[in-house]
Short mmCIF file of C-alpha atoms and ligand atoms in Angstrom, two decimals:
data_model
loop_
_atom_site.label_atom_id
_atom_site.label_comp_id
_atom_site.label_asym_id
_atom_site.label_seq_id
_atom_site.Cartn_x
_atom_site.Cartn_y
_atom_site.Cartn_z
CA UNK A 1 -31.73 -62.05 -9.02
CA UNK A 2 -31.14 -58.38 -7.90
CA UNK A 3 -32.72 -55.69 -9.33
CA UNK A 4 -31.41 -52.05 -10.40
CA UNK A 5 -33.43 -49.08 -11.84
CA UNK A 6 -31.06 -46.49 -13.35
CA UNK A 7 -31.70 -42.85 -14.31
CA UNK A 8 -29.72 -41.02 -17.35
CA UNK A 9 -28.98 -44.78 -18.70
CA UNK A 10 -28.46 -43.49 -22.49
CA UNK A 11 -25.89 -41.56 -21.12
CA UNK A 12 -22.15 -42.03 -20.92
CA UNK A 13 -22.39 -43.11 -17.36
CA UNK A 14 -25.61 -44.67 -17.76
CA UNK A 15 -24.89 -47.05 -20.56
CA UNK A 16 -21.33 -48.25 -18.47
CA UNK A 17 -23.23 -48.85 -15.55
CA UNK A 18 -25.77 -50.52 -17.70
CA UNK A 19 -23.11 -52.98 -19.11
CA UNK A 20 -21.75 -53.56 -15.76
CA UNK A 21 -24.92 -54.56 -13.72
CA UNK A 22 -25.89 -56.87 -16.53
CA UNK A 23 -22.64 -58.31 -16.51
CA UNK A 24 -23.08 -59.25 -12.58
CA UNK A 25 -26.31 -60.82 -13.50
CA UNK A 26 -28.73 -58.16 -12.52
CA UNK A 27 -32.03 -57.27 -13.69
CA UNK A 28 -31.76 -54.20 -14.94
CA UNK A 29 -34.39 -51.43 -15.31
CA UNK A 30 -33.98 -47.86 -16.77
CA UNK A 31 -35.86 -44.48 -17.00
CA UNK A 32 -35.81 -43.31 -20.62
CA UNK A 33 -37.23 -39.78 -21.13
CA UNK A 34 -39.48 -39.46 -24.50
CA UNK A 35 -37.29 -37.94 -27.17
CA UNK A 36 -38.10 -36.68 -30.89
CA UNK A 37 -35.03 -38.87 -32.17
CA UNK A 38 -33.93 -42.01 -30.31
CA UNK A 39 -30.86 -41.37 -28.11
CA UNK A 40 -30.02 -44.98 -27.50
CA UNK A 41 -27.01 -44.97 -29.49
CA UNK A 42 -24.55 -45.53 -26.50
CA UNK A 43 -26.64 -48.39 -25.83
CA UNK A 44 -27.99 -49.90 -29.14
CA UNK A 45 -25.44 -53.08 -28.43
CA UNK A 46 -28.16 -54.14 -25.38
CA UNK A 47 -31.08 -53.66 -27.64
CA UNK A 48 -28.96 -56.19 -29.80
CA UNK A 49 -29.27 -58.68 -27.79
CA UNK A 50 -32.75 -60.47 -27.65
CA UNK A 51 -31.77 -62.86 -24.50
CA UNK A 52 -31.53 -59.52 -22.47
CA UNK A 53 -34.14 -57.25 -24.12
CA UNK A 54 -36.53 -60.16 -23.18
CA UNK A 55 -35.15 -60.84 -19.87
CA UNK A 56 -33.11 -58.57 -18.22
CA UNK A 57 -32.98 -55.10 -19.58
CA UNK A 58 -36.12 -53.47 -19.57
CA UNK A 59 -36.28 -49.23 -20.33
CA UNK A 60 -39.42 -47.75 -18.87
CA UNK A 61 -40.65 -44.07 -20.51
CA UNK A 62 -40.57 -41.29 -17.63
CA UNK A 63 -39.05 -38.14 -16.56
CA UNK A 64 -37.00 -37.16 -13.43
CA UNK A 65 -39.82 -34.30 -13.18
CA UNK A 66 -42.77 -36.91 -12.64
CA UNK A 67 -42.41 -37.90 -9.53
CA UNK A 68 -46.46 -39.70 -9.28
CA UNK A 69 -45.00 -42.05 -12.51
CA UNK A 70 -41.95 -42.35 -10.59
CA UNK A 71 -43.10 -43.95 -7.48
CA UNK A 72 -45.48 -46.67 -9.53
CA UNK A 73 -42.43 -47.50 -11.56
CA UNK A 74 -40.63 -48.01 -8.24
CA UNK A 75 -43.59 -49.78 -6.34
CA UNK A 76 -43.63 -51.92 -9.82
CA UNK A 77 -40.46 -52.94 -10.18
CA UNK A 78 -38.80 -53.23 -6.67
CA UNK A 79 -35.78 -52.67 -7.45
CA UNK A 80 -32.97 -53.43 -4.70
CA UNK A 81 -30.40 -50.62 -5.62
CA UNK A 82 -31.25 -46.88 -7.68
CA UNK A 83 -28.88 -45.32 -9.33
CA UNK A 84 -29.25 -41.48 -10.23
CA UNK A 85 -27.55 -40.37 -13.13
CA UNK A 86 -30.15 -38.66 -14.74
CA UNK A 87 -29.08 -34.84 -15.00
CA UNK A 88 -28.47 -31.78 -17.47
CA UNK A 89 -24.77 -31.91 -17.17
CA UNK A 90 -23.04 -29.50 -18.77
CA UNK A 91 -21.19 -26.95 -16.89
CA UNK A 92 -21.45 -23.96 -19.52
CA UNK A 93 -24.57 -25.07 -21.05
CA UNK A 94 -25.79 -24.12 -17.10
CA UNK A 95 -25.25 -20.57 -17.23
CA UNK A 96 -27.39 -20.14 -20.76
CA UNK A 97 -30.13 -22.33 -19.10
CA UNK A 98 -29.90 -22.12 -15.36
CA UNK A 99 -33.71 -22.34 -14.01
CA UNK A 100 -33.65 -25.97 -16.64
CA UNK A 101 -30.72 -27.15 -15.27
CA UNK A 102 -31.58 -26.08 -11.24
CA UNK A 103 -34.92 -28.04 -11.50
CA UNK A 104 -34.11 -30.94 -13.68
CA UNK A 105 -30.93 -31.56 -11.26
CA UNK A 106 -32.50 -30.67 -8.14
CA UNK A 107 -36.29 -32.57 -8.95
CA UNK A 108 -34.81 -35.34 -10.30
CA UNK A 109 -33.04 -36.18 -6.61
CA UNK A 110 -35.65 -35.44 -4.85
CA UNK A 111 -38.56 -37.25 -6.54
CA UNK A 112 -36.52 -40.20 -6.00
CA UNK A 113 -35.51 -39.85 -2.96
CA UNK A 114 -39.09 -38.86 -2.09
CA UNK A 115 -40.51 -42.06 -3.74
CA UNK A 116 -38.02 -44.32 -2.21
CA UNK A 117 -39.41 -43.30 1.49
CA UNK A 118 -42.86 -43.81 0.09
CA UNK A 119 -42.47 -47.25 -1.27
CA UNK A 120 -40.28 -48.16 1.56
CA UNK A 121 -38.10 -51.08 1.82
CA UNK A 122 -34.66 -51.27 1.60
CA UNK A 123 -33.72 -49.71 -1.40
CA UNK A 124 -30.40 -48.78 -1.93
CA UNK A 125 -29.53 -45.33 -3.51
CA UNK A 126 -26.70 -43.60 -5.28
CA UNK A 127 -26.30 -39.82 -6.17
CA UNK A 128 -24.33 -38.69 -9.17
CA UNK A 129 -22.76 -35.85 -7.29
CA UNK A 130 -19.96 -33.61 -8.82
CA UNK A 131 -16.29 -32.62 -8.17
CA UNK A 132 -17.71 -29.04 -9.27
CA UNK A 133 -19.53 -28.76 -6.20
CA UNK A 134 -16.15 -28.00 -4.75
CA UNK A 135 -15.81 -25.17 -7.34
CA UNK A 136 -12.95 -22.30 -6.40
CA UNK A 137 -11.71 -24.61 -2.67
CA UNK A 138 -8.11 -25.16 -4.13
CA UNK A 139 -7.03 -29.03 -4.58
CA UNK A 140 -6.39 -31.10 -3.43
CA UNK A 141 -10.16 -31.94 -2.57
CA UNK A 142 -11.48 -34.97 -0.73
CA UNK A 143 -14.75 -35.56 1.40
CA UNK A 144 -14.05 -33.07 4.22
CA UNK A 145 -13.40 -30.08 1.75
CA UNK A 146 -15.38 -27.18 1.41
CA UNK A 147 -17.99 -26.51 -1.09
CA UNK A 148 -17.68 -23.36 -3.22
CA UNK A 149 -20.02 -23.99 -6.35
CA UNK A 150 -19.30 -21.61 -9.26
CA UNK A 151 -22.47 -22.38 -11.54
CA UNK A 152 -25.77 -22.95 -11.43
CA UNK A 153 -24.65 -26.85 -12.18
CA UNK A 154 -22.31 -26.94 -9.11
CA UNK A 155 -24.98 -24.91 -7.11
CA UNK A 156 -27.95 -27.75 -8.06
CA UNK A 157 -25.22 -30.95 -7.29
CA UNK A 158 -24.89 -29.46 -3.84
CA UNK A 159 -28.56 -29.54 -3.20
CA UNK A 160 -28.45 -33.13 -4.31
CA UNK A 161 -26.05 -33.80 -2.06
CA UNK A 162 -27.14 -32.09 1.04
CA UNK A 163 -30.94 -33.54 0.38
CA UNK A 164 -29.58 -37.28 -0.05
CA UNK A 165 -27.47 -37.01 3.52
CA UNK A 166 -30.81 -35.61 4.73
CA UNK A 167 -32.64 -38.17 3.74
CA UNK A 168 -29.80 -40.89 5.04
CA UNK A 169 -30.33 -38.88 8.37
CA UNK A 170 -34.33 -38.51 8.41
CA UNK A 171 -35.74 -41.36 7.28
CA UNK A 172 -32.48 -44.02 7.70
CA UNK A 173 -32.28 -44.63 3.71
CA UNK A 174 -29.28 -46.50 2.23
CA UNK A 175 -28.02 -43.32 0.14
CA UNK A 176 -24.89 -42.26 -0.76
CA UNK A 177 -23.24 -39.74 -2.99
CA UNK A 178 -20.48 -40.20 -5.14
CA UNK A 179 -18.22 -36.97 -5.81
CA UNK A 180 -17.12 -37.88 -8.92
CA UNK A 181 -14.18 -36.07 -10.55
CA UNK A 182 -14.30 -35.87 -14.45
CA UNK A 183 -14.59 -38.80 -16.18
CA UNK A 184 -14.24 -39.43 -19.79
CA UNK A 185 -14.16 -42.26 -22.71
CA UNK A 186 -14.94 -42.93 -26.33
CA UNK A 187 -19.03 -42.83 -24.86
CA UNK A 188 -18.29 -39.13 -23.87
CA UNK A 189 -20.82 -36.56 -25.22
CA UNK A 190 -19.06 -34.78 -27.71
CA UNK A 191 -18.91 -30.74 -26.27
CA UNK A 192 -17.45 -31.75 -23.31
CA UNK A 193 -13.77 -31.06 -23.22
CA UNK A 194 -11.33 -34.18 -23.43
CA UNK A 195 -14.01 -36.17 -26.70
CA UNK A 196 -13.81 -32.51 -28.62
CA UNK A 197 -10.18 -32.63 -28.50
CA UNK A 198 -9.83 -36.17 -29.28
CA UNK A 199 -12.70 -36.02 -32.29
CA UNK A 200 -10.62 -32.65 -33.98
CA UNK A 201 -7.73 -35.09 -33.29
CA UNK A 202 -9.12 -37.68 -34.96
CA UNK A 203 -10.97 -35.62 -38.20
CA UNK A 204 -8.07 -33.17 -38.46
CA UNK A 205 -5.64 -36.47 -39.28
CA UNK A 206 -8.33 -37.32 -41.45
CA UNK A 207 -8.44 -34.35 -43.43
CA UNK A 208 -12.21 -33.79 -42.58
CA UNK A 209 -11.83 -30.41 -39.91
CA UNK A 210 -9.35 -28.48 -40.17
CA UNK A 211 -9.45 -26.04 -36.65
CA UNK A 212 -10.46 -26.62 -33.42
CA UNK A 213 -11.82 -23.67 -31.98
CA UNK A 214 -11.75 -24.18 -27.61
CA UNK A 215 -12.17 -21.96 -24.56
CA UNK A 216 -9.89 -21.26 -21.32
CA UNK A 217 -6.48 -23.27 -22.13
CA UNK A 218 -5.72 -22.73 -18.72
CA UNK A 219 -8.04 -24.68 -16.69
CA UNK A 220 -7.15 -27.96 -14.76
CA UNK A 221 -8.83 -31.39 -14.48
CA UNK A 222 -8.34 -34.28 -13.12
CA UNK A 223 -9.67 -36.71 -15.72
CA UNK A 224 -10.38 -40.92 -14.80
CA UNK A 225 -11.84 -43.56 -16.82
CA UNK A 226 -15.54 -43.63 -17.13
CA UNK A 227 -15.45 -47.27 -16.68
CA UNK A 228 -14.00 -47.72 -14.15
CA UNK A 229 -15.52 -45.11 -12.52
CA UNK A 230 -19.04 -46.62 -12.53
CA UNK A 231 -17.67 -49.76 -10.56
CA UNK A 232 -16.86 -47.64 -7.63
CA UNK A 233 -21.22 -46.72 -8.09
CA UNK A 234 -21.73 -50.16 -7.28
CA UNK A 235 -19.01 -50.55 -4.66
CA UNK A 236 -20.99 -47.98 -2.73
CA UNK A 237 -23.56 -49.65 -2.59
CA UNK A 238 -22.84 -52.88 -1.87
CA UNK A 239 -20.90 -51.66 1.43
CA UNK A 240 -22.30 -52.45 4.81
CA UNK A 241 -23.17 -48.91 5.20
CA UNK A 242 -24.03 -45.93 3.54
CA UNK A 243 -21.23 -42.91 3.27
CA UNK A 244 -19.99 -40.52 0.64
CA UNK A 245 -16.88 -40.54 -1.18
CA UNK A 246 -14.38 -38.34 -3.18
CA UNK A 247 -13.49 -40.33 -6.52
CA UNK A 248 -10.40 -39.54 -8.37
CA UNK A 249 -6.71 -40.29 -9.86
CA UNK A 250 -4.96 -37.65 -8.07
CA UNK A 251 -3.45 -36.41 -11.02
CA UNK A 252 -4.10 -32.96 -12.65
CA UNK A 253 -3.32 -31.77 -16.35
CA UNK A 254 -4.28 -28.52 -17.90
CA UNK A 255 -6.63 -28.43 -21.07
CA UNK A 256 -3.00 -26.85 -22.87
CA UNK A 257 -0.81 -30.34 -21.94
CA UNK A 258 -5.00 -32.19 -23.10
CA UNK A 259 -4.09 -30.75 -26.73
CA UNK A 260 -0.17 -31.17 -26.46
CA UNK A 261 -0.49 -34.83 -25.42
CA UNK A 262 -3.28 -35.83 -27.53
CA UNK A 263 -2.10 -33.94 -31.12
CA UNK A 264 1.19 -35.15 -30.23
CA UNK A 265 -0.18 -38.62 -30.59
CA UNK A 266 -0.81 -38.40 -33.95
CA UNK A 267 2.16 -36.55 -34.79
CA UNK A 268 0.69 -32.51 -34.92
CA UNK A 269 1.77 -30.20 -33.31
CA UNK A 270 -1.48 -28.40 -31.06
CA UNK A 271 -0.64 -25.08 -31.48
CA UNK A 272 -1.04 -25.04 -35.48
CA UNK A 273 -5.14 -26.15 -35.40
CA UNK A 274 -6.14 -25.14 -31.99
CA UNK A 275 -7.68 -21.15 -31.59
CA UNK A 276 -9.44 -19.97 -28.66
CA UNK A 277 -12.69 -18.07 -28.62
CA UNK A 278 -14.82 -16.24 -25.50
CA UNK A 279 -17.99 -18.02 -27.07
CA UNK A 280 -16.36 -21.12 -24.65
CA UNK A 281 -15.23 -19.48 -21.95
CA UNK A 282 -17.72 -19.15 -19.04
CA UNK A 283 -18.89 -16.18 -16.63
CA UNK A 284 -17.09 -18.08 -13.81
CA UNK A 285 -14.03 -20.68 -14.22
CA UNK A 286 -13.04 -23.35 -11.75
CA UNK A 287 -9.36 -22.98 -12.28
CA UNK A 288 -8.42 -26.78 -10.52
CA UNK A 289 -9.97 -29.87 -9.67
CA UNK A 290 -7.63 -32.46 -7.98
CA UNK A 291 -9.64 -34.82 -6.04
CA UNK A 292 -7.92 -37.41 -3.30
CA UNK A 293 -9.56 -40.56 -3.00
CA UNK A 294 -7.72 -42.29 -0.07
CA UNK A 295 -11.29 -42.92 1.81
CA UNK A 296 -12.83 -45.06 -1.50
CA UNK A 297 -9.06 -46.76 -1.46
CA UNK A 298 -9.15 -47.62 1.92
CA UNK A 299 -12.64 -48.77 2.53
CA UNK A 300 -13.91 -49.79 -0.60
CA UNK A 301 -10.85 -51.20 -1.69
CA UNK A 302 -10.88 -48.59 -5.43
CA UNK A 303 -8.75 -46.99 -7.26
CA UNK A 304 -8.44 -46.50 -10.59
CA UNK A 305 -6.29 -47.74 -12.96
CA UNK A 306 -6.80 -45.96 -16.06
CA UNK A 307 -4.57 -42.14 -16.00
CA UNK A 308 -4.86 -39.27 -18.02
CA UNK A 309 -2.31 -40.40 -21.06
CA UNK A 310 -3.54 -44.18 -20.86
CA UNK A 311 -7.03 -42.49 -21.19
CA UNK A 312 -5.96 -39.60 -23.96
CA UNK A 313 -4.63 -42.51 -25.74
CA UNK A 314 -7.74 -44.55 -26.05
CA UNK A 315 -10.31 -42.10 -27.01
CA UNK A 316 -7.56 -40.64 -29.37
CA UNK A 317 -7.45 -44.22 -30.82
CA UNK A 318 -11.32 -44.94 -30.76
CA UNK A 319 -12.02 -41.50 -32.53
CA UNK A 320 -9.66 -41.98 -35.60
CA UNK A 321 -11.63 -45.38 -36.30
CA UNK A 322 -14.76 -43.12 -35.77
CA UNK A 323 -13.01 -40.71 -38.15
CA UNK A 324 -11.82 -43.05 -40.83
CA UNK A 325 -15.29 -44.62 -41.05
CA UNK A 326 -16.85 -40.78 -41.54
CA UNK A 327 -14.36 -39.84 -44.23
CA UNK A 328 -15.46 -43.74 -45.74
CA UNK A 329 -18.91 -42.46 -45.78
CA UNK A 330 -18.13 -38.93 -46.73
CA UNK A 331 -19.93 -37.53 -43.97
CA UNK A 332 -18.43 -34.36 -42.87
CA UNK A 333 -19.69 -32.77 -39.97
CA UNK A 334 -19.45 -28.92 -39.07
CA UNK A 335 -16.99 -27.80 -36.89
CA UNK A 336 -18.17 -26.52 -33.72
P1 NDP B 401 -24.59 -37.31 -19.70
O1 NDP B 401 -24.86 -35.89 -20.00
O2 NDP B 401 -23.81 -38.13 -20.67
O3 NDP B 401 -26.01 -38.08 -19.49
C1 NDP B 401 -27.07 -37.48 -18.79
C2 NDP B 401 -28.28 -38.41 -18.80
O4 NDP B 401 -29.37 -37.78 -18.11
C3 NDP B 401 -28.79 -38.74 -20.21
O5 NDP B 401 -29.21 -40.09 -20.21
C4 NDP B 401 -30.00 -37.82 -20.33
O6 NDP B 401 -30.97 -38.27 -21.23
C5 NDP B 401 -30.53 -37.90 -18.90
N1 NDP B 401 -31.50 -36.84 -18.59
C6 NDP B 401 -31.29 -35.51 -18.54
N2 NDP B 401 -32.42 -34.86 -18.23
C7 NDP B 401 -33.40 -35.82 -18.06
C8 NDP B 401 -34.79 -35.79 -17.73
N3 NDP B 401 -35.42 -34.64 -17.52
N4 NDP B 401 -35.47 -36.98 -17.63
C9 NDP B 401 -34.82 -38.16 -17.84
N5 NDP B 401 -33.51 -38.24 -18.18
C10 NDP B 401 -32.81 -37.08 -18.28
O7 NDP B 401 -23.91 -37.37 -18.26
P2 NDP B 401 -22.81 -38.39 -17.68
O8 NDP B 401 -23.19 -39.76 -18.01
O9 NDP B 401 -21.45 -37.89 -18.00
O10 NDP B 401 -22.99 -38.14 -16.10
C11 NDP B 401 -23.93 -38.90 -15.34
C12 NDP B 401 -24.23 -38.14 -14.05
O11 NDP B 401 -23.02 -37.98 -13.29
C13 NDP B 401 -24.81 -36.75 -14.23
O12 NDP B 401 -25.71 -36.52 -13.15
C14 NDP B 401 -23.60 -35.83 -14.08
O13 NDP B 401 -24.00 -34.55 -13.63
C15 NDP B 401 -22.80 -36.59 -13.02
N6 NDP B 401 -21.37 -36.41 -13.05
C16 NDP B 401 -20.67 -36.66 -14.20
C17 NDP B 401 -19.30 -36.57 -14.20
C18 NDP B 401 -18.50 -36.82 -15.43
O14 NDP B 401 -17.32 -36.46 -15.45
N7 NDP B 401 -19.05 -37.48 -16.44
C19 NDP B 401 -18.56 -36.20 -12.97
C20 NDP B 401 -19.41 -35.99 -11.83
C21 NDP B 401 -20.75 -36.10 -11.87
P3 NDP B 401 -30.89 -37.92 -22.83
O15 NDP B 401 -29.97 -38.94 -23.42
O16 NDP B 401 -32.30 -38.06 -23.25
O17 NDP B 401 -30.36 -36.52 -22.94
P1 GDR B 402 -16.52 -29.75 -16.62
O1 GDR B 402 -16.13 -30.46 -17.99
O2 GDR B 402 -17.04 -28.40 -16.81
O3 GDR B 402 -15.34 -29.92 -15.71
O4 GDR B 402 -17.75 -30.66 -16.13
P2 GDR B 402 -15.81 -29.90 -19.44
O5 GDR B 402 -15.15 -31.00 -20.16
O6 GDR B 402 -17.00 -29.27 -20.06
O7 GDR B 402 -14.76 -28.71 -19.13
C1 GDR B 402 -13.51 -28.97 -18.48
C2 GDR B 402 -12.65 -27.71 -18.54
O8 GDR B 402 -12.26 -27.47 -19.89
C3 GDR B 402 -12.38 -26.08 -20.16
N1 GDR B 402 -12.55 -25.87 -21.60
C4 GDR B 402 -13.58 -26.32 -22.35
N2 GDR B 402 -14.66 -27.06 -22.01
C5 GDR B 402 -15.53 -27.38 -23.00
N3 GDR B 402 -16.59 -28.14 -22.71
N4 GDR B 402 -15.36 -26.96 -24.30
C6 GDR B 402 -14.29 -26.20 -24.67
O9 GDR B 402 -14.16 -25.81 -25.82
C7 GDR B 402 -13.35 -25.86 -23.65
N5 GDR B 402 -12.19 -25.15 -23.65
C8 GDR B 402 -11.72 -25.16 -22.40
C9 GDR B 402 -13.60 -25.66 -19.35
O10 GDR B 402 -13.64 -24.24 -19.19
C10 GDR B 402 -13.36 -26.44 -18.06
O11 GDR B 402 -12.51 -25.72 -17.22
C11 GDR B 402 -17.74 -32.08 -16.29
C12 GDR B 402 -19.20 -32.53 -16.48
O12 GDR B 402 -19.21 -33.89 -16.82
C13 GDR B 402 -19.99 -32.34 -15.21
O13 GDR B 402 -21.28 -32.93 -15.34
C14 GDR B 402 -19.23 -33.02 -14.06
O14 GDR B 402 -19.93 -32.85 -12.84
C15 GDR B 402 -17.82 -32.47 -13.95
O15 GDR B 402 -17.15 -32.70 -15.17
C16 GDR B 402 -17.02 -33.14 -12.83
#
């Protein structure tokens, strides 16, 4: 049976990669940092299950920043493939905390990486790298595209990048990044753009919020299926050899046509509920993010399936449930 050790599994990522490797039969372990309040939700389904909480799904306590407990977890559990997901991720939430987010991005990669050529073997390693590394390089973007980060975020996901190609080089380790354009689903954390729209969506036709207060209107994404997404993780590494690749539908829609399309669905009209404020604005914008993934299509045989209104529609439809069930239990939540 193959073993996998993920990072960031009670994440959105984390938790559909989780699902998928256990689906394939794996053995799958995680690294679960030590939290006041548990933040398994996105994963409370495995713990469900007693088969796989005794057999196949085991969550080890650890930190990205402890790289001693880090190489005796990896020398423990020997796993075949890791993936590294584990990251503060937030774009805006960067520039408030940017010394957090440099060194919990950039230690995270490198304690790995670092205990990978310590244990040696043939591990097999994935980095969670980031459309925003390409920043203000106009689209469309693909592998050979030049880097211009525009946060401290972008800035750390291009030292990930550069140190997992150095370590590919250096020390001949399976690792490859994935450049990941935005991906989204019902599992998305809740600030970041597409799941606030679709949650006002969803309370506002409740009755339960009535504004949605957002930043720059202007800015363009292109925005993929989370699930699918994390099968293109494994594709990597299952190839014959290690290389990096661009991820992405190709298609680009302002955070204006985000609202349009996904009040629309419900029948409201965007324009009456949504205000903008500076508070969400950041100190530097990436105007537009259009990745081209012809290399992943072409050699990994992926592309995605799942577009922007297909995508819009589902979270749109998963948050009303959410919604209805709130305004059942007459929990109403701030607006933020
Ligand atoms: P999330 O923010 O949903 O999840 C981040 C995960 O990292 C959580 O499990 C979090 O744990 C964990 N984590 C953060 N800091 C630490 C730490 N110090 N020790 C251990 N665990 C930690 O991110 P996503 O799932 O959306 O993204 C996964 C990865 O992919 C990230 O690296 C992100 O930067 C990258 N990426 C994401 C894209 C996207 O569109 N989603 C696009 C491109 C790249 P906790 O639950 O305790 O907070
Ligand atoms: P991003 O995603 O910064 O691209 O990073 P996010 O959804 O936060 O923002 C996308 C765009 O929407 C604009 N925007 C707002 N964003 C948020 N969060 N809240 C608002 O109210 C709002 N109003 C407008 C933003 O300015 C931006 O232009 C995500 C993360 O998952 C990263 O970890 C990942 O690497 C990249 O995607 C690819």
């Amino acid at each position: 049976m193959k073993k996998a050790l993920i990072t960031g599994v009670t994440g959105q990522d984390g938790a559909y990669l989780l699902q998928l490797l256990l689906d394939k039969g794996y053995e799958v372990h995680a690294i679960k940092r030590r939290t006041s309040t548990f933040p398994t939700a996105r994963i409370d389904n495995i713990y469900q299950d007693k088969e796989l909480i005794e057999q196949r799904f085991f969550a080890h306590y650890g930190d990205i920043h402890d790289g001693m407990s880090l190489i005796s977890a990896i020398h423990k559990i020997e796993p075949d493939e890791i993936y590294n997901l584990a990251a503060q991720s937030h774009v805006r939430v960067s520039f408030e905390n940017p010394v957090a987010t440099v060194i919990d991005n950039i230690s995270g990669t490198i304690n790995i990486l670092e205990a990978i050529r310590q244990v040696g073997g043939n591990i097999r390693f994935y980095q969670a790298s980031s459309s925003e590394m390409f920043g203000s390089t106009p689209p469309p973007q693909n592998e050979k595209s030049p880097f211009n980060p525009c946060s401290p975020y972008a800035c750390s996901k291009v030292f990930g990048y550069y140190q997992t190609i150095n370590y590919r080089q250096s020390f001949n380790i399976f690792a490859c990044n994935g450049i990941l354009f935005n991906h989204e689903s019902p599992l998305r954390g809740e600030t970041f753009v597409t799941r606030k729209v679709t949650r006002a969506v969803g309370r506002i036709k409740m009755g339960i919020q009535d504004k949605l207060t957002m930043g720059n209107l202007d800015a363009k994404r292109d925005w993929g299926y989370a699930k699918e997404y994390v099968e293109v993780m494994w594709l990597m590494l299952q190839n014959s050899v290690p290389d990096d690749y661009v991820i992405a539908t190709g298609e680009m829609h302002s955070v204006r046509e985000l609202c349009d399309f996904a009040f629309g669905l419900v029948g409201l009209n965007y324009s009456d509920y949504v205000k903008t404020d500076e508070y969400y604005y950041r100190p530097k914008e990436v105007d537009c993010l259009c990745g081209d993934s012809k290399k992943a299509r072409e050699i990994l045989g992926w592309q995605p399936k799942v577009k922007f209104k297909d995508l819009i529609e589902l979270m749109v439809e998963a948050d009303l449930k959410l919604a209805a069930e709130e305004k059942k239990l007459g929990r109403f939540i701030a607006m933020y």
